[in-house]
């Protein structure tokens, strides 16, 4: 009855996140628990060599996810969802979305998964003396300039997926600082794009004689809690074509999935961190001080409040595991056993605990896309390698699949260790952690640090952006995001922490030696297998 009143009175907060395989919508109440949720499954497509989602699939996916949420509200509470207390949008970071004067998309959305901006990335890294990863929006823009793509002269605005959908719902060309820091570097002192780098970029392209300057085509940067507009009449109709949803609710700054992951795991304070493990995997460590030098394996982004973060981002995580589990389910069906995906994952992950600590002589590359962290910029080739005397059994095989899901992350995190980055706690979240303890234990061994998983680990970014919308609406005067999360959201939250097992650490380290030895094989597979 309380939940029904909250929704009926328009007090519920809506969070929507565009993940790589699912668009999830959650409705939360004043106690931050989820009242109802909806989702829509989708997949990127490879179009003319570019990983993309069509404009049609983006809009229809948004509407389908919200419609699923509406249906859940009606089924659970007998209500028609027609008014909201607040709203937040989040999405995959980075990528390339350029628009003309009429806000028409000039080229199909180039997602974070594309690794085709190597020359631009290198040149900008040298120019800025700051690591500019291939997937960042400015790398995509500069590569389009280097390629002489004709659409560049027509650009009047570039943004991220979250920023674009926020514009469609509010009419505001703004972006949360965490998502903005994946377009180009931001200055944590001014809480805005780095002005020196903007000037350097304008000088770099001055001879191209474009009618625009970089600052003119970037979204305005906002921090968590700042006004980012309200849901317009047109935006409400876009979200809910039935016309039932009323406009007018406040909307928080749109954020990227990295920022919402930090919020959803309460890892926005200095010396805290989190690892998000889904289609991609990345770690986020809030830095006490800047790194001593530029590392191509580590990206520097920010929390939603602007604190500097060291990020190790890997393009591949669960896709190969999913493919193998699908194969095992197909075999089970052939033998007359229908096994659900959830049951298959649970049983196989638990079986991995019986495997040898070093994987028994097996090595797996889960590379569905290029992995710049290990120097492979081109598209990936999933690869399984084993020694002739390897113990090829199910337990070892699944152990190695888990290792493969985080091996590239571990490769980058070793640099954080060399930089003596202080970490008090790391939280794990995302689909990989749904089976209790298994991935948590492997991650602790990988990063040589305690790993905590909360009861909300499976909620992910949709819940995180809902919290940011709630922070906008309900925070106390001058309350920081860090204090809001500690005091109002996570106080008393159920959580479990696993310290790294020394034998697991030794085993993973031994596995990594073989993994590094096999990188040339993966490189050759990418080069020769077309």
XYZ file of C-alpha atoms in Angstrom:
530
model
C 0.000 0.000 0.000
C 2.852 2.411 0.790
C 4.511 1.679 -2.565
C 1.183 2.170 -4.333
C 0.726 5.557 -2.688
C 4.268 6.624 -3.574
C 3.708 5.820 -7.245
C 0.186 7.214 -7.339
C 1.256 10.477 -5.710
C 4.037 11.008 -8.242
C 6.869 10.559 -5.732
C 8.641 7.664 -7.458
C 11.928 8.310 -9.238
C 12.665 6.720 -12.627
C 16.112 5.644 -13.774
C 16.793 4.336 -17.291
C 20.097 2.969 -18.553
C 21.043 1.924 -22.077
C 23.336 -1.038 -21.527
C 25.046 -2.902 -24.339
C 22.526 -5.770 -24.327
C 19.616 -4.420 -22.282
C 17.793 -1.154 -21.718
C 16.641 -1.256 -18.112
C 14.118 0.971 -16.335
C 13.673 1.044 -12.568
C 11.298 2.945 -10.332
C 12.507 3.685 -6.800
C 10.818 5.055 -3.697
C 12.061 7.434 -0.976
C 13.906 4.557 0.744
C 15.768 3.904 -2.552
C 14.425 0.381 -2.966
C 13.140 -0.691 -6.363
C 9.343 -0.588 -6.616
C 9.119 -1.923 -10.179
C 11.347 -2.524 -13.170
C 11.154 -3.100 -16.897
C 13.632 -3.963 -19.612
C 14.189 -4.420 -23.321
C 16.807 -6.706 -24.835
C 18.810 -5.446 -27.784
C 22.106 -6.029 -29.572
C 24.536 -3.905 -31.516
C 25.050 -4.654 -35.195
C 28.140 -4.575 -37.379
C 27.251 -2.232 -40.240
C 29.909 -1.584 -42.892
C 32.579 -2.540 -40.356
C 31.182 -0.260 -37.628
C 29.559 -1.434 -34.393
C 26.344 0.554 -34.073
C 22.770 0.779 -32.841
C 20.295 2.361 -35.255
C 18.377 5.505 -34.313
C 15.167 3.498 -34.686
C 16.362 0.778 -32.305
C 17.456 3.368 -29.727
C 14.100 5.157 -29.618
C 12.006 2.010 -29.864
C 14.164 0.358 -27.205
C 13.639 3.291 -24.842
C 9.888 3.117 -25.364
C 9.795 -0.679 -24.999
C 11.721 -0.600 -21.727
C 9.431 2.068 -20.302
C 6.336 0.223 -21.546
C 7.554 -2.928 -19.789
C 7.939 -0.905 -16.591
C 4.411 0.515 -16.983
C 3.059 -2.978 -17.419
C 4.858 -4.121 -14.262
C 3.415 -1.193 -12.283
C -0.087 -2.026 -13.467
C 0.355 -5.737 -12.694
C 1.828 -5.144 -9.232
C -0.163 -2.149 -8.047
C -3.153 -1.766 -10.354
C -1.991 1.716 -11.340
C -1.384 3.546 -14.613
C 2.035 5.193 -14.281
C 1.437 8.775 -15.354
C 3.516 11.054 -13.140
C 7.098 10.937 -11.870
C 8.963 12.622 -9.048
C 12.213 12.697 -11.002
C 14.044 11.080 -13.890
C 17.583 10.185 -14.888
C 19.124 8.754 -18.068
C 22.358 6.843 -18.378
C 24.052 4.932 -21.193
C 27.227 3.364 -22.462
C 29.971 5.979 -22.438
C 32.075 7.294 -25.291
C 31.441 6.695 -28.973
C 30.535 9.195 -31.660
C 27.224 10.955 -32.239
C 27.616 14.087 -34.430
C 24.618 16.270 -35.292
C 23.899 19.110 -37.703
C 22.115 22.403 -37.030
C 18.724 20.659 -37.023
C 19.942 17.941 -34.612
C 19.924 15.328 -37.347
C 22.407 12.512 -36.821
C 25.092 12.838 -39.497
C 26.502 9.286 -39.396
C 25.315 6.091 -37.671
C 26.201 5.939 -33.975
C 29.791 4.665 -33.591
C 29.836 2.901 -30.241
C 32.588 2.463 -27.660
C 33.242 -0.990 -29.121
C 34.887 0.343 -32.287
C 38.677 0.331 -32.433
C 39.274 2.279 -35.616
C 40.709 5.534 -34.298
C 44.298 4.455 -33.637
C 46.078 7.307 -35.491
C 43.846 9.968 -33.914
C 44.186 8.454 -30.454
C 47.983 8.432 -30.662
C 48.274 11.954 -32.033
C 45.919 13.424 -29.431
C 47.696 11.557 -26.623
C 50.988 13.099 -27.747
C 49.409 16.542 -28.167
C 47.676 16.605 -24.777
C 50.240 14.494 -22.880
C 47.167 12.726 -21.620
C 45.930 9.264 -22.531
C 43.228 9.592 -25.206
C 41.693 6.137 -25.719
C 40.359 5.072 -29.093
C 36.749 4.884 -27.925
C 36.620 8.500 -26.653
C 34.404 10.858 -28.633
C 37.174 13.322 -29.441
C 39.324 10.500 -30.844
C 36.425 9.564 -33.121
C 35.932 13.175 -34.167
C 39.606 13.704 -34.976
C 39.807 10.393 -36.857
C 36.844 11.512 -38.966
C 38.780 14.714 -39.691
C 41.919 12.751 -40.608
C 39.829 10.518 -42.864
C 38.424 13.564 -44.638
C 34.839 12.533 -43.926
C 32.535 15.137 -45.519
C 30.040 15.228 -42.646
C 32.533 16.933 -40.326
C 31.992 20.385 -41.825
C 28.266 20.112 -40.996
C 28.753 19.287 -37.302
C 27.093 21.649 -34.849
C 26.921 19.364 -31.813
C 28.435 16.115 -30.567
C 27.395 14.143 -27.531
C 27.065 10.662 -26.055
C 24.080 8.313 -26.194
C 22.923 9.471 -22.742
C 23.326 13.106 -23.756
C 21.330 12.606 -26.935
C 18.415 10.904 -25.211
C 18.486 13.562 -22.483
C 18.166 16.201 -25.193
C 15.218 14.338 -26.712
C 13.431 14.337 -23.337
C 14.360 17.819 -22.049
C 15.658 19.943 -24.926
C 18.871 20.599 -22.947
C 22.343 20.017 -24.463
C 24.042 19.046 -21.220
C 26.063 16.135 -19.864
C 27.077 14.885 -16.441
C 30.764 15.447 -15.781
C 31.533 11.731 -15.587
C 30.117 11.124 -19.072
C 31.704 14.347 -20.344
C 35.104 13.074 -19.193
C 34.727 10.285 -21.768
C 34.311 12.800 -24.578
C 37.552 14.604 -23.782
C 39.604 15.386 -20.651
C 38.025 17.526 -17.939
C 39.687 19.579 -15.247
C 38.648 18.460 -11.750
C 39.483 21.923 -10.404
C 37.229 23.892 -12.761
C 34.704 21.052 -13.211
C 34.720 21.687 -16.949
C 36.561 20.561 -20.069
C 40.298 21.229 -19.949
C 40.552 24.688 -21.540
C 44.189 24.269 -22.523
C 43.424 21.098 -24.420
C 40.459 22.715 -26.164
C 42.749 25.491 -27.374
C 45.382 22.972 -28.465
C 42.794 21.025 -30.465
C 41.513 24.175 -32.157
C 45.079 25.043 -33.176
C 45.602 21.496 -34.447
C 42.678 21.717 -36.876
C 42.915 25.439 -37.661
C 44.078 24.831 -41.246
C 40.930 22.795 -41.956
C 38.868 26.017 -41.819
C 35.785 24.508 -40.216
C 33.042 26.948 -39.257
C 32.992 25.596 -35.694
C 35.300 25.662 -32.678
C 35.476 22.665 -30.353
C 33.881 24.403 -27.372
C 30.900 25.404 -29.514
C 29.935 21.826 -30.370
C 30.361 20.230 -26.924
C 27.552 19.747 -24.377
C 27.534 21.859 -21.213
C 29.155 20.060 -18.258
C 27.115 19.594 -15.073
C 27.911 17.887 -11.773
C 25.610 15.618 -9.769
C 22.793 17.594 -8.147
C 22.767 20.434 -10.682
C 19.675 21.423 -12.662
C 19.611 19.626 -16.015
C 16.107 20.572 -17.111
C 12.648 19.049 -16.862
C 10.718 16.503 -18.869
C 9.064 18.389 -21.719
C 5.691 17.616 -23.285
C 7.481 16.287 -26.363
C 9.848 14.261 -24.205
C 7.023 12.712 -22.212
C 5.271 11.683 -25.426
C 8.516 10.227 -26.825
C 8.990 8.141 -23.696
C 5.335 7.147 -23.436
C 3.561 7.370 -26.813
C 0.259 6.527 -25.078
C 0.205 10.132 -23.866
C -0.430 9.144 -20.228
C 2.887 10.402 -18.827
C 2.746 13.968 -17.578
C 5.641 16.350 -18.302
C 7.377 18.587 -15.776
C 9.424 16.313 -13.506
C 13.051 17.333 -12.856
C 15.740 15.412 -14.755
C 19.269 14.970 -13.403
C 22.426 15.365 -15.530
C 22.766 12.374 -17.869
C 25.630 10.088 -16.939
C 27.668 7.268 -18.414
C 27.616 3.695 -17.207
C 30.939 4.158 -15.440
C 29.522 6.941 -13.266
C 26.311 5.104 -12.458
C 28.342 2.030 -11.580
C 30.306 4.081 -9.067
C 27.105 5.428 -7.559
C 25.441 1.993 -7.450
C 28.398 0.624 -5.486
C 29.026 3.651 -3.251
C 32.529 4.052 -4.642
C 32.705 7.781 -5.311
C 35.015 8.685 -2.424
C 38.777 8.943 -2.780
C 40.535 5.548 -2.293
C 37.425 3.565 -3.191
C 36.778 1.671 -6.403
C 34.533 -0.694 -8.245
C 34.662 -3.245 -11.014
C 31.758 -3.445 -13.440
C 31.555 -6.768 -15.247
C 29.115 -7.281 -18.092
C 29.654 -7.278 -21.865
C 32.711 -5.142 -21.135
C 34.660 -4.995 -17.891
C 36.266 -1.991 -16.283
C 37.672 -0.896 -12.961
C 37.250 2.595 -11.511
C 39.559 3.754 -8.716
C 39.031 7.250 -7.266
C 42.528 8.719 -7.089
C 44.120 10.462 -4.140
C 46.598 12.174 -6.453
C 47.352 12.209 -10.186
C 49.357 9.324 -11.659
C 53.056 9.986 -12.113
C 52.936 9.656 -15.909
C 50.701 8.856 -18.854
C 49.772 5.185 -19.132
C 48.003 4.053 -22.323
C 46.408 1.248 -20.300
C 44.730 3.644 -17.839
C 42.089 6.229 -18.697
C 41.491 9.255 -16.500
C 37.806 10.088 -16.064
C 35.774 11.474 -13.153
C 33.058 10.592 -10.670
C 29.652 12.283 -11.159
C 30.851 14.949 -8.720
C 34.139 15.538 -10.566
C 36.762 13.579 -8.585
C 39.566 12.161 -10.733
C 39.333 8.427 -11.434
C 41.802 5.924 -12.869
C 39.957 3.576 -15.215
C 41.108 0.330 -16.810
C 38.599 -0.431 -19.549
C 38.432 -3.708 -21.461
C 36.068 -4.253 -24.376
C 35.353 -7.941 -23.750
C 34.136 -9.696 -20.631
C 31.116 -12.012 -20.631
C 30.403 -12.491 -24.356
C 32.649 -15.536 -24.720
C 31.432 -17.072 -21.443
C 27.876 -16.580 -22.673
C 28.706 -18.317 -25.953
C 30.209 -21.352 -24.189
C 27.313 -21.639 -21.742
C 24.921 -21.470 -24.690
C 26.843 -24.347 -26.287
C 26.581 -26.421 -23.101
C 22.845 -25.722 -22.901
C 22.465 -26.842 -26.521
C 24.259 -30.098 -25.689
C 22.061 -30.596 -22.625
C 18.988 -30.128 -24.806
C 20.345 -32.672 -27.278
C 20.578 -35.141 -24.410
C 16.997 -34.452 -23.407
C 17.668 -32.015 -20.546
C 16.236 -28.508 -20.687
C 18.418 -26.283 -18.533
C 17.669 -22.606 -17.938
C 20.387 -20.055 -18.549
C 20.450 -19.085 -14.857
C 20.844 -22.680 -13.704
C 23.546 -23.370 -16.296
C 25.598 -20.341 -15.280
C 25.284 -21.154 -11.586
C 26.302 -24.806 -11.942
C 29.179 -24.108 -14.324
C 30.530 -21.201 -12.283
C 30.407 -23.283 -9.122
C 32.208 -26.102 -10.949
C 35.078 -23.704 -11.689
C 35.927 -23.652 -7.976
C 37.103 -27.259 -8.345
C 39.568 -26.304 -11.083
C 43.328 -26.078 -10.678
C 44.522 -22.694 -9.452
C 46.458 -21.934 -12.657
C 43.806 -23.316 -15.007
C 45.636 -26.575 -15.647
C 47.545 -25.436 -18.737
C 44.628 -23.797 -20.592
C 44.566 -20.184 -21.808
C 41.531 -18.394 -23.227
C 41.234 -15.064 -25.026
C 37.671 -13.740 -24.850
C 38.421 -10.998 -27.382
C 35.268 -10.220 -29.344
C 36.719 -6.786 -30.079
C 40.132 -5.166 -30.014
C 41.798 -4.666 -26.643
C 44.141 -1.625 -26.618
C 45.195 -2.459 -23.036
C 47.194 -5.401 -24.403
C 48.142 -3.646 -27.635
C 45.519 -5.242 -29.894
C 43.669 -2.398 -31.550
C 42.086 -4.451 -34.312
C 38.981 -6.592 -33.936
C 39.326 -9.576 -31.629
C 39.356 -13.313 -32.269
C 38.137 -15.470 -29.351
C 40.813 -18.093 -28.872
C 41.359 -21.156 -26.676
C 44.920 -22.458 -26.362
C 46.140 -25.409 -24.331
C 49.381 -27.241 -23.730
C 49.527 -30.848 -24.958
C 49.546 -32.113 -21.379
C 46.878 -29.663 -20.152
C 44.185 -31.118 -17.904
C 41.200 -30.452 -20.143
C 38.238 -31.014 -17.828
C 35.103 -29.008 -17.142
C 36.365 -27.485 -13.897
C 39.594 -26.216 -15.466
C 37.752 -25.035 -18.561
C 35.321 -22.941 -16.530
C 38.105 -21.670 -14.266
C 39.870 -20.362 -17.360
C 36.673 -18.805 -18.727
C 36.375 -16.824 -15.492
C 40.044 -15.849 -15.658
C 39.561 -14.795 -19.291
C 36.708 -12.479 -18.311
C 39.110 -10.424 -16.186
C 42.611 -11.224 -17.499
C 42.966 -7.983 -19.488
C 41.673 -5.990 -16.528
C 44.325 -7.613 -14.339
C 46.972 -6.723 -16.930
C 46.042 -3.039 -16.552
C 45.516 -3.104 -12.790
C 49.101 -4.223 -12.257
C 50.107 -0.719 -13.410
C 47.911 0.812 -10.696
C 49.789 -1.369 -8.241
C 53.133 -0.077 -9.580
C 51.837 3.508 -9.225
C 51.092 2.746 -5.552
C 47.463 3.779 -5.952
C 45.803 3.488 -2.532
C 42.623 1.401 -2.449
C 40.563 0.980 0.714
C 37.737 -1.009 -0.843
C 36.634 -2.350 -4.220
C 33.034 -3.250 -5.027
C 32.038 -5.736 -7.694
C 28.801 -5.370 -9.633
C 27.221 -6.544 -12.855
C 26.003 -9.845 -14.238
C 29.273 -11.702 -13.608
C 28.699 -11.446 -9.838
C 25.200 -12.940 -9.763
C 26.518 -16.373 -8.729
C 27.616 -15.887 -5.087
C 31.362 -15.782 -4.364
C 32.693 -17.285 -7.615
C 33.594 -14.202 -9.683
C 34.145 -12.244 -6.462
C 36.839 -14.696 -5.409
C 38.522 -14.617 -8.836
C 38.520 -10.806 -8.910
C 40.076 -10.579 -5.434
C 42.891 -12.830 -6.671
C 43.244 -10.765 -9.849
C 43.634 -7.361 -8.171
C 45.199 -8.497 -4.867
C 42.582 -6.623 -2.843
C 39.396 -7.374 -0.893
C 36.268 -7.364 -3.051
C 32.839 -6.520 -1.676
C 29.524 -7.393 -3.290
C 26.352 -5.779 -1.996
C 22.822 -7.115 -2.161
C 22.227 -4.511 -4.899
C 25.082 -5.844 -7.076
C 22.708 -7.002 -9.779
C 20.817 -3.687 -9.965
C 23.540 -1.865 -11.852
C 23.409 1.442 -13.627
C 19.648 1.956 -13.914
C 19.480 2.006 -10.123
C 22.581 4.213 -10.025
C 21.077 6.872 -12.278
C 17.823 6.683 -10.304
C 19.874 7.491 -7.187
C 21.416 10.480 -8.976
C 17.928 11.693 -9.866
C 16.876 11.226 -6.243
C 19.988 13.142 -5.145
C 18.865 16.049 -7.329
C 15.365 16.016 -5.854
C 15.897 15.070 -2.198
C 19.425 15.871 -1.052
C 19.872 18.098 1.954
C 21.225 21.600 1.444
C 24.921 21.568 0.491
C 25.062 17.797 1.005
C 27.780 16.128 -1.070
C 27.099 13.090 -3.222
C 29.543 11.112 -1.071
C 27.684 11.947 2.149
C 24.268 11.374 0.556
C 25.256 7.845 -0.495
C 26.880 6.999 2.853
C 24.143 8.423 5.053
C 20.920 7.996 3.096
C 21.394 5.051 0.744
C 23.996 2.538 1.883
C 23.804 2.894 5.649
C 23.024 -0.628 6.876
C 23.187 -2.215 3.406
C 23.811 -5.992 3.436
C 27.180 -6.806 1.884
C 29.794 -9.541 1.780
C 33.545 -9.116 1.498
C 36.113 -11.683 0.372
C 39.823 -11.223 0.935
C 42.147 -12.621 -1.726
C 43.234 -16.200 -1.100
C 47.072 -16.431 -1.400
C 46.839 -19.685 -3.358
C 44.291 -18.160 -5.734
C 46.601 -15.196 -6.257
C 49.554 -17.437 -7.074
C 47.406 -19.469 -9.445
C 46.048 -16.437 -11.301
C 49.555 -14.953 -11.542
C 50.830 -18.230 -13.035
C 47.944 -18.244 -15.504
C 48.793 -14.647 -16.487
C 52.343 -15.638 -17.431
C 50.922 -18.060 -19.986
C 48.387 -15.474 -21.103
C 51.115 -12.903 -21.816
C 53.121 -15.542 -23.690
C 50.105 -16.203 -25.913
C 49.387 -12.561 -26.855
C 51.435 -12.954 -30.091
C 49.178 -15.898 -31.010
C 46.099 -13.728 -30.567
C 47.787 -10.997 -32.604
C 48.491 -13.487 -35.386
C 44.917 -14.747 -35.318
C 43.622 -11.195 -35.753
C 46.056 -10.616 -38.617
C 45.606 -13.897 -40.484
C 42.021 -14.984 -39.730
C 39.676 -12.862 -41.825
